Coordinates of N, CA, C and O in Angstrom, one line a residue:
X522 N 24.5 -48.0 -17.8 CA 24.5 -46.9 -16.9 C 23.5 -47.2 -15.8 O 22.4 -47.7 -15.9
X523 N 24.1 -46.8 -14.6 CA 23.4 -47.5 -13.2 C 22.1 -45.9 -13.0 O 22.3 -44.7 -13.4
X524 N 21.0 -46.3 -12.4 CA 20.4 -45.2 -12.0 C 20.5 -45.0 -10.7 O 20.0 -45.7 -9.9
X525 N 21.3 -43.7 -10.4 CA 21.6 -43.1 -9.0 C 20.4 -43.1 -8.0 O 20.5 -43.8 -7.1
X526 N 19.3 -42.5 -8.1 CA 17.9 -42.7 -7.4 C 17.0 -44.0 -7.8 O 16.4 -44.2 -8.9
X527 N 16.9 -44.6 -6.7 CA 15.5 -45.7 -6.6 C 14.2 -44.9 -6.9 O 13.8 -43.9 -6.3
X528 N 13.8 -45.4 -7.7 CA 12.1 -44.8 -8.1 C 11.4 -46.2 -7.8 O 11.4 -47.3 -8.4
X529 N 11.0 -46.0 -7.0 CA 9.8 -46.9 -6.6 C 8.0 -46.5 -7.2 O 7.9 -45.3 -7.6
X530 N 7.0 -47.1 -7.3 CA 5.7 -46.7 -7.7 C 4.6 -46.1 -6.6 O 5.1 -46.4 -5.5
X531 N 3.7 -45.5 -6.4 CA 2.8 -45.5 -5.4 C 1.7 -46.2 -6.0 O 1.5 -46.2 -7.2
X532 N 1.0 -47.2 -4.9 CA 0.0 -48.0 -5.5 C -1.3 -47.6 -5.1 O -2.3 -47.3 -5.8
X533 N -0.8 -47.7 -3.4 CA -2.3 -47.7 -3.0 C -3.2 -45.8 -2.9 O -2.9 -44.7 -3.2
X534 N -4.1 -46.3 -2.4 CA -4.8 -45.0 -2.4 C -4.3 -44.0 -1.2 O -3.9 -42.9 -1.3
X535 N -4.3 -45.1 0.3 CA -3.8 -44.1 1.1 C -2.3 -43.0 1.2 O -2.1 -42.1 2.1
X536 N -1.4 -43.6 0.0 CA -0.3 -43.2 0.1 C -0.8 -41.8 -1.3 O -0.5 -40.7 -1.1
X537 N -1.5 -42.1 -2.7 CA -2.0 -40.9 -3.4 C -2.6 -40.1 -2.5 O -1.9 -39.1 -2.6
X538 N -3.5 -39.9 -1.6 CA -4.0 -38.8 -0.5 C -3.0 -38.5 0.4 O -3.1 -37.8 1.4
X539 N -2.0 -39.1 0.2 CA -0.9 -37.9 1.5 C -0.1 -37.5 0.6 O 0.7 -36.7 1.0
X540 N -0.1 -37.7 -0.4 CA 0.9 -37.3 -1.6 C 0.0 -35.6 -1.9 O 0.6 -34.6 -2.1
X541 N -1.5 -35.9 -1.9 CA -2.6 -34.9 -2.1 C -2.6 -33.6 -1.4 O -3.0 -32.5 -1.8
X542 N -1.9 -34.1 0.0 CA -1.3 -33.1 0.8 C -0.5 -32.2 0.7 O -0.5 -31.3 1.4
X543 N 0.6 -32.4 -0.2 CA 1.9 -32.2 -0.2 C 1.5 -30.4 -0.9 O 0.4 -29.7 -0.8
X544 N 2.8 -30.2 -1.6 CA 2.8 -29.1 -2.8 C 2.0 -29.2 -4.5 O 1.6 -30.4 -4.7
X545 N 1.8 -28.5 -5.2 CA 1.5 -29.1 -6.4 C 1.4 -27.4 -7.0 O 1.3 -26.3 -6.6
X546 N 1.6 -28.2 -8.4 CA 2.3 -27.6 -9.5 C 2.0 -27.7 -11.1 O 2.8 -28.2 -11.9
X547 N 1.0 -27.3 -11.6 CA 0.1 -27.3 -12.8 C 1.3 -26.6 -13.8 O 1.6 -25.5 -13.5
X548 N 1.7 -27.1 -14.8 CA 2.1 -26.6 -16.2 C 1.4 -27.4 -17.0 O 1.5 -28.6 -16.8
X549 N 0.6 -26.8 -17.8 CA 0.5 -27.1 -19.0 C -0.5 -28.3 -19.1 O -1.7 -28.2 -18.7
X550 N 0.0 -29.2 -19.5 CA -1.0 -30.5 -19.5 C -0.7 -31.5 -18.8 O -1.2 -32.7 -19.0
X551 N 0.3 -31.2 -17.5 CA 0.0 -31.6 -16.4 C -0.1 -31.2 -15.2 O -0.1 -30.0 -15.1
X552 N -0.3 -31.9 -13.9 CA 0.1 -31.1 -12.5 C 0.5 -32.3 -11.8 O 0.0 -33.5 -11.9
X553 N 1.6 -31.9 -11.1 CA 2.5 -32.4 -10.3 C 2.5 -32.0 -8.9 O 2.4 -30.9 -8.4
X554 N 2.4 -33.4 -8.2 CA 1.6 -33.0 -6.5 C 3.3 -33.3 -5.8 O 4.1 -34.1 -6.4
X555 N 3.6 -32.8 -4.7 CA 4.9 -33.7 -4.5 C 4.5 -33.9 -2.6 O 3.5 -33.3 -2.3
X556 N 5.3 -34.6 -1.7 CA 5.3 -34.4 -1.0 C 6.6 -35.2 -0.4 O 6.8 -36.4 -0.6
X557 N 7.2 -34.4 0.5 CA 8.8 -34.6 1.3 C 8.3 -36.0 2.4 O 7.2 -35.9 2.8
X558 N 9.0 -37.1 2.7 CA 8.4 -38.0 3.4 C 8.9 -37.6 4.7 O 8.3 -37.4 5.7
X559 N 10.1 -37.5 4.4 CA 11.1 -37.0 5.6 C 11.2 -38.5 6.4 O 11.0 -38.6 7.6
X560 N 11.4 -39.2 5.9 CA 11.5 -40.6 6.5 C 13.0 -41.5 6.2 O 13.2 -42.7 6.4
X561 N 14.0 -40.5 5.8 CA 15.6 -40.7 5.4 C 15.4 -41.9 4.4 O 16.4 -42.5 4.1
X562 N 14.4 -42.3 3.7 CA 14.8 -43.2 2.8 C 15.2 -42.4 1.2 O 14.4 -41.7 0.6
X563 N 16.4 -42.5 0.8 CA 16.4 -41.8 -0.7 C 15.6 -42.3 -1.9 O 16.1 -42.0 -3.0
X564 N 14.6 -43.0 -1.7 CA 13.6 -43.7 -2.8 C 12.9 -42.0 -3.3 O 12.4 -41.1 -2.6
X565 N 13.0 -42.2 -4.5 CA 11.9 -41.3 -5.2 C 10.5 -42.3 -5.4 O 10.6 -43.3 -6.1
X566 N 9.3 -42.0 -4.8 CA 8.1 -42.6 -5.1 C 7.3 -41.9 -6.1 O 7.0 -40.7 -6.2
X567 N 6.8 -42.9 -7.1 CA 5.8 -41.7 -8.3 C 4.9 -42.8 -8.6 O 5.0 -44.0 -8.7
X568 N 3.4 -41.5 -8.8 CA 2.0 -42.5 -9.2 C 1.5 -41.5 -10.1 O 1.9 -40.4 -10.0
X569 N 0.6 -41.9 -10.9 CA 0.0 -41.6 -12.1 C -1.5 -42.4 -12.0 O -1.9 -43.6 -11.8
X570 N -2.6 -40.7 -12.4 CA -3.7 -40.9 -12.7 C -4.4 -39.9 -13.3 O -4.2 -38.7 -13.0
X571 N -5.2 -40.4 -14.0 CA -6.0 -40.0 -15.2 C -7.2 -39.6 -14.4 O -7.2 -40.0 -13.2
X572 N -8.7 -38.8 -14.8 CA -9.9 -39.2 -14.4 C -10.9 -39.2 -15.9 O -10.5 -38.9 -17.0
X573 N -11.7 -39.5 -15.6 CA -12.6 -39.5 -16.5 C -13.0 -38.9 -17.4 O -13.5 -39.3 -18.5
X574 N -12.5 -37.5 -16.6 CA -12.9 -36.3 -17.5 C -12.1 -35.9 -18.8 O -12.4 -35.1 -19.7
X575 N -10.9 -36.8 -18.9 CA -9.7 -36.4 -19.9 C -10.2 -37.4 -20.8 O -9.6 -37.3 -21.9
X576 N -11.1 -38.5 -20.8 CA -12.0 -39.1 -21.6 C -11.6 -40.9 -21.1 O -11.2 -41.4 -20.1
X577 N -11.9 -41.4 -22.3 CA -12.3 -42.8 -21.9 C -11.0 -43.2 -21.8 O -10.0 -42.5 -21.7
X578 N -11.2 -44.9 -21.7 CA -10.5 -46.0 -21.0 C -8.8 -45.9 -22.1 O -7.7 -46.1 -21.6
X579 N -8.9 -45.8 -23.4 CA -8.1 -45.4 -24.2 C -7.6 -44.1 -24.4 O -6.7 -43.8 -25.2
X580 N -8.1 -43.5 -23.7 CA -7.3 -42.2 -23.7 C -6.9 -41.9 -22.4 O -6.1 -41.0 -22.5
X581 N -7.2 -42.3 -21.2 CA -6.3 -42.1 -20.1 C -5.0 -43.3 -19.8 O -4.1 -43.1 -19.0
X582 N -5.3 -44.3 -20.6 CA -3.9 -45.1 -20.3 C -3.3 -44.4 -21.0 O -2.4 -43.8 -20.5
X583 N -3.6 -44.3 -22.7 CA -2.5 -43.5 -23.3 C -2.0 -42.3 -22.5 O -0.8 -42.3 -22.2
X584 N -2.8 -41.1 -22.0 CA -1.9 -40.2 -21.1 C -1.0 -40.8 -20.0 O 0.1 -40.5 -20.0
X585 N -1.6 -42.0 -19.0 CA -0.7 -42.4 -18.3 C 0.4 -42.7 -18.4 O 1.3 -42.4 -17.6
X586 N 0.4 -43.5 -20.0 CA 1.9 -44.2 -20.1 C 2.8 -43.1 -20.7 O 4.1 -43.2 -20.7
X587 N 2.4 -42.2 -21.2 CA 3.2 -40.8 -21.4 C 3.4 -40.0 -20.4 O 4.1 -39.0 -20.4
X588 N 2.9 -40.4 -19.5 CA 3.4 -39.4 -18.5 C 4.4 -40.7 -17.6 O 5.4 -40.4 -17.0
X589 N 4.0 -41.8 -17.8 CA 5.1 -42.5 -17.1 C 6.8 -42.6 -17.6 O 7.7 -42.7 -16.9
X590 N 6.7 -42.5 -19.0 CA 7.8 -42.5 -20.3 C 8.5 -41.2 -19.4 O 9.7 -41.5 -19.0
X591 N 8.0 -39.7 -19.2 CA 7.9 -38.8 -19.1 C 8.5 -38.7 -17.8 O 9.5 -38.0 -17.8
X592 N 8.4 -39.3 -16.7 CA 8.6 -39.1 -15.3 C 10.1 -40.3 -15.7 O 11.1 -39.8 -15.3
X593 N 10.1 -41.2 -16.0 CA 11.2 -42.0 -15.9 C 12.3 -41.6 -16.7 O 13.4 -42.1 -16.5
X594 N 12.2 -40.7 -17.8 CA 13.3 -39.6 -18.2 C 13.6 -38.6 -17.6 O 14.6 -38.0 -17.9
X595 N 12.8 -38.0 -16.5 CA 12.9 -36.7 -16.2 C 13.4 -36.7 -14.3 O 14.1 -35.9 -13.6
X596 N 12.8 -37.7 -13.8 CA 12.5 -38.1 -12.4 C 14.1 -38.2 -11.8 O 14.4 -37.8 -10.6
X597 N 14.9 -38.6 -12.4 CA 15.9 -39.1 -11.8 C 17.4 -38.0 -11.8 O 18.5 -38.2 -11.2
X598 N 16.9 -37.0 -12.6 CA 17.5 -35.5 -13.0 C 17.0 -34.6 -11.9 O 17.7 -34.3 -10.9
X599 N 15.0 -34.1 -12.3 CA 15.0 -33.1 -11.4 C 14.4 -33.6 -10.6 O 13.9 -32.7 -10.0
X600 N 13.9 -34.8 -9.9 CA 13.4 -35.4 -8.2 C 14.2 -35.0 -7.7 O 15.4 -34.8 -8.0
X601 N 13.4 -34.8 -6.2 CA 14.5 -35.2 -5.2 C 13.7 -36.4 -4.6 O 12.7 -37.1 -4.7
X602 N 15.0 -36.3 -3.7 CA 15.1 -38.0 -3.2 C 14.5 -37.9 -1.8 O 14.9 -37.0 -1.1
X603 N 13.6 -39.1 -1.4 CA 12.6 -38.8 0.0 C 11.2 -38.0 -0.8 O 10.3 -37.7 0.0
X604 N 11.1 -37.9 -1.5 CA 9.8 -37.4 -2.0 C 8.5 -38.5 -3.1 O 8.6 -39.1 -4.2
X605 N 7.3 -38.1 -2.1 CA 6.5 -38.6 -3.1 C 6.3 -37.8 -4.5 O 6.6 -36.6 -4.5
X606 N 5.9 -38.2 -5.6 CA 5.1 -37.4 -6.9 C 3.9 -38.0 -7.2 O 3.8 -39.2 -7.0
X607 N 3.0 -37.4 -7.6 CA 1.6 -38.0 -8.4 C 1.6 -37.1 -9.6 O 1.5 -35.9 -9.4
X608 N 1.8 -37.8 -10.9 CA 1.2 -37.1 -12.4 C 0.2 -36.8 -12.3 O -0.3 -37.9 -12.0
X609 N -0.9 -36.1 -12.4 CA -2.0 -36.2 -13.1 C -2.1 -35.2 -14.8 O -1.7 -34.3 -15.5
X610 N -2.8 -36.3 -14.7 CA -2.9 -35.9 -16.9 C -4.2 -35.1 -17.0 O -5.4 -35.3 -16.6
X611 N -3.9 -34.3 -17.7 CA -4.9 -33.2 -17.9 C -5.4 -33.3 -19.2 O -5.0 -34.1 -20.0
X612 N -6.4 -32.3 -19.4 CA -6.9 -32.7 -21.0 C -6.1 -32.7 -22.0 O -6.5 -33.6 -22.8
X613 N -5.0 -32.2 -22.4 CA -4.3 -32.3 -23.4 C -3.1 -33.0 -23.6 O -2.2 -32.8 -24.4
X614 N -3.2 -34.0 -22.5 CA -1.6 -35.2 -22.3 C -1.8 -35.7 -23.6 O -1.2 -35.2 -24.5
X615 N -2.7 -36.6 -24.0 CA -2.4 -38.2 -24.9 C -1.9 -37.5 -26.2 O -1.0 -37.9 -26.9
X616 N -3.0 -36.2 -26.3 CA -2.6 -35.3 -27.6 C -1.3 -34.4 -27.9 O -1.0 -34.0 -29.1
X617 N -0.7 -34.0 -26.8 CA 0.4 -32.8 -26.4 C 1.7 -33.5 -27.6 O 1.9 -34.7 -27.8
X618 N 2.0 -32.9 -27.9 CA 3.8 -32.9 -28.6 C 4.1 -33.1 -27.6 O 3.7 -32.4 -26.7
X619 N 5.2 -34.6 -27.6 CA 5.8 -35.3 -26.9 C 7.1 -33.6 -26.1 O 7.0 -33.3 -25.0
X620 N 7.9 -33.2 -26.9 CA 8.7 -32.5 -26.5 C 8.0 -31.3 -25.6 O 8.6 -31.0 -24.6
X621 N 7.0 -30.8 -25.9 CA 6.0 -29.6 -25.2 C 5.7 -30.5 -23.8 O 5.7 -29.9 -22.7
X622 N 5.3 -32.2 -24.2 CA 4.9 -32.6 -22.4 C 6.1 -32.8 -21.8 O 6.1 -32.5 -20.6
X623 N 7.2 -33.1 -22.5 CA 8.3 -33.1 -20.7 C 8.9 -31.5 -20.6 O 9.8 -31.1 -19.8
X624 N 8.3 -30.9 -21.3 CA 9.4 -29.5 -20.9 C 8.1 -29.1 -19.8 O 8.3 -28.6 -18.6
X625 N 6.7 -29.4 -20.3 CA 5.6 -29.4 -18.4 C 6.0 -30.1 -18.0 O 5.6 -30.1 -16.8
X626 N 6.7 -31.0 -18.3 CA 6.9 -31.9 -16.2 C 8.2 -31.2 -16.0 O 8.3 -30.6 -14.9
X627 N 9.4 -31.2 -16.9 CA 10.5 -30.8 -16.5 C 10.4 -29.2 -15.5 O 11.1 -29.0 -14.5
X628 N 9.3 -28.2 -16.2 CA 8.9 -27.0 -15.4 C 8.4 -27.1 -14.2 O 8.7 -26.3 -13.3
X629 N 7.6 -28.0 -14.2 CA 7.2 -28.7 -12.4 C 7.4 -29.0 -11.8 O 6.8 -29.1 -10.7
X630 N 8.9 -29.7 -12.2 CA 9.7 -30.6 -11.2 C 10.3 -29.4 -11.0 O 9.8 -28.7 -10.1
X631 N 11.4 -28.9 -11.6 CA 12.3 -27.8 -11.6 C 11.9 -26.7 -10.5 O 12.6 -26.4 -9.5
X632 N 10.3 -26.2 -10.8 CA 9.8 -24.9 -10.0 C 9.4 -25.8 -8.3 O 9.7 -25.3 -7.2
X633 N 8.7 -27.2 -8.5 CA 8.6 -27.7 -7.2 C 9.8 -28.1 -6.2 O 9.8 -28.1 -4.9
X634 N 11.1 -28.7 -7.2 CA 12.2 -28.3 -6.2 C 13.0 -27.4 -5.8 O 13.8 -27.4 -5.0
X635 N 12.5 -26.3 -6.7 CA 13.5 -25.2 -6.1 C 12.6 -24.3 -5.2 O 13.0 -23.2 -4.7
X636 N 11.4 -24.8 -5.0 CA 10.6 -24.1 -4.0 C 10.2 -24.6 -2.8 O 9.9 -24.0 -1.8
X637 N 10.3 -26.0 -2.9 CA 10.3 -26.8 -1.6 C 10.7 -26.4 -0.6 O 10.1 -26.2 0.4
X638 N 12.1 -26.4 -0.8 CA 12.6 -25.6 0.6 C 12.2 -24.2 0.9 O 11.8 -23.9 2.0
X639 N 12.2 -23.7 0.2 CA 11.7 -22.3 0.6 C 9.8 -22.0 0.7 O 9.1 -21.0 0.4
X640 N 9.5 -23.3 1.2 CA 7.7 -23.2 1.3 C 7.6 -22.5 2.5 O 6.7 -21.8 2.3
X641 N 8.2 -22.3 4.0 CA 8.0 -22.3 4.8 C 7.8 -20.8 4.4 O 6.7 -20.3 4.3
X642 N 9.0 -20.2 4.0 CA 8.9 -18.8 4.0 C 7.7 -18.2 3.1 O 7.3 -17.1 3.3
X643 N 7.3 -19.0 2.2 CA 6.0 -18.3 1.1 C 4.9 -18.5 2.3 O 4.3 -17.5 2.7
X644 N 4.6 -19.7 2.8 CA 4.0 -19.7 3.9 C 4.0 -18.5 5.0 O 3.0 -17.9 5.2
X645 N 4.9 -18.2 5.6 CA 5.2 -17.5 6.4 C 5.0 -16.1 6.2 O 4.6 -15.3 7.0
X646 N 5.3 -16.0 4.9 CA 5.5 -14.5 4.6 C 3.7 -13.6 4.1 O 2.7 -14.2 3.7
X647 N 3.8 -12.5 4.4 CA 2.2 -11.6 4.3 C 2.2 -10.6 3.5 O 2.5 -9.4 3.6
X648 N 1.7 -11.5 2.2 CA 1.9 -10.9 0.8 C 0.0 -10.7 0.7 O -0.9 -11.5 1.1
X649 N -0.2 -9.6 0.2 CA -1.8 -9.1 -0.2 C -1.8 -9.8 -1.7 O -2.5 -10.8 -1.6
X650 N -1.3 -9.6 -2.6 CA -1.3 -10.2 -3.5 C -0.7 -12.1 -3.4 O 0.2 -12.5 -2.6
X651 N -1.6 -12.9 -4.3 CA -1.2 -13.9 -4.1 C -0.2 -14.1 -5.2 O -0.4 -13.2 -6.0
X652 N 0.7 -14.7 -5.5 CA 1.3 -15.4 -6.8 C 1.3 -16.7 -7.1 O 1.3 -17.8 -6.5
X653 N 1.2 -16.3 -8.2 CA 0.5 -17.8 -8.7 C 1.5 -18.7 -9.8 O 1.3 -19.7 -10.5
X654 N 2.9 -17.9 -9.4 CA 3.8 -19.1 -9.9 C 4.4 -19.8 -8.7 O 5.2 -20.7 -8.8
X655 N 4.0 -19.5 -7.9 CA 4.4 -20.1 -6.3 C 3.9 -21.9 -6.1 O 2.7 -22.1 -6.4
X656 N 4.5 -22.9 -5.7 CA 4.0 -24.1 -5.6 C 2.1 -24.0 -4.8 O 2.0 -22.7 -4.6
X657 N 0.9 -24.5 -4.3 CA 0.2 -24.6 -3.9 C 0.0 -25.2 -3.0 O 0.6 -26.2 -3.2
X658 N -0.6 -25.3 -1.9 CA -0.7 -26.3 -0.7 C -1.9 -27.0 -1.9 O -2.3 -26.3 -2.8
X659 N -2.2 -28.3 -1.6 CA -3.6 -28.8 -2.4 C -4.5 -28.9 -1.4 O -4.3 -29.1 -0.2
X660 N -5.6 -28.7 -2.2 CA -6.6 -28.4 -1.5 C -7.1 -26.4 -1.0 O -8.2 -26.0 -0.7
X661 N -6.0 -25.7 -1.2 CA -6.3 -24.2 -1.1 C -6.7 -23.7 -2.0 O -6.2 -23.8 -3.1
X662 N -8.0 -22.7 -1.6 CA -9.1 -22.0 -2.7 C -7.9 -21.0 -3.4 O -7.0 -20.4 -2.8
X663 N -8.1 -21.2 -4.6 CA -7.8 -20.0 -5.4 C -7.8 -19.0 -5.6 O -7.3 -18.6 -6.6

């Protein structure tokens, strides 16, 4: 079986910080950053990173490569295509029930594509109340 989307990797740093720009989307024991390239290529691009805080050198590969397992089952269903992703692993990836972490990525992909298009209008629109299942610009105070 052929896979319909190219997933390519993000390597460098400058391409994780425009990815940082994009939308993002926290379930669970992960968060998912995405951002539209708009550059007509249909490559799905995806990067993965741990910090420190989720603990040492053996416990953030282990979250990485589960979240990589995780994006390469799930990426090619709910990505879209022209979009960056960045995993980040939160405290409870390396430890999480395997089926509990893709149903959080599968929830973040799902909520981040079906809200993508409709960012302009969450943007746009003048709500006093915030909602907080709504995707996030990154970097906006809480």
């Amino acid at each position: 079986m052929t896979d319909p989307m190219k997933i390519d990797r993000l390597l460098r740093r400058p391409q994780f910080l425009a990815a940082a720009k994009g939308v993002s989307q926290a379930r669970g024991a992960v968060v998912i950053q995405q951002l539209d390239r708009a550059d007509g290529s249909d490559a799905i691009r995806v990067g993965f990173t741990a910090t420190r805080k989720i603990g040492g050198a053996v416990v953030r590969n282990r979250a990485k490569r589960r979240l990589r397992e995780a994006a390469r089952a799930l990426l090619p269903v709910y990505g879209r295509a022209g979009c960056d992703y960045v995993l980040i692993a939160r405290m409870g990836t390396a430890e999480r029930d395997w089926d509990r972490l893709l149903d959080d990525v599968k929830s973040a992909l799902t909520r981040l594509t079906k809200t993508s298009a409709d960012m302009a209008a969450v943007n746009g629109g003048s709500s006093d109340t915030p909602n907080n299942d709504q995707p996030r610009r990154s970097g906006q105070d809480r």
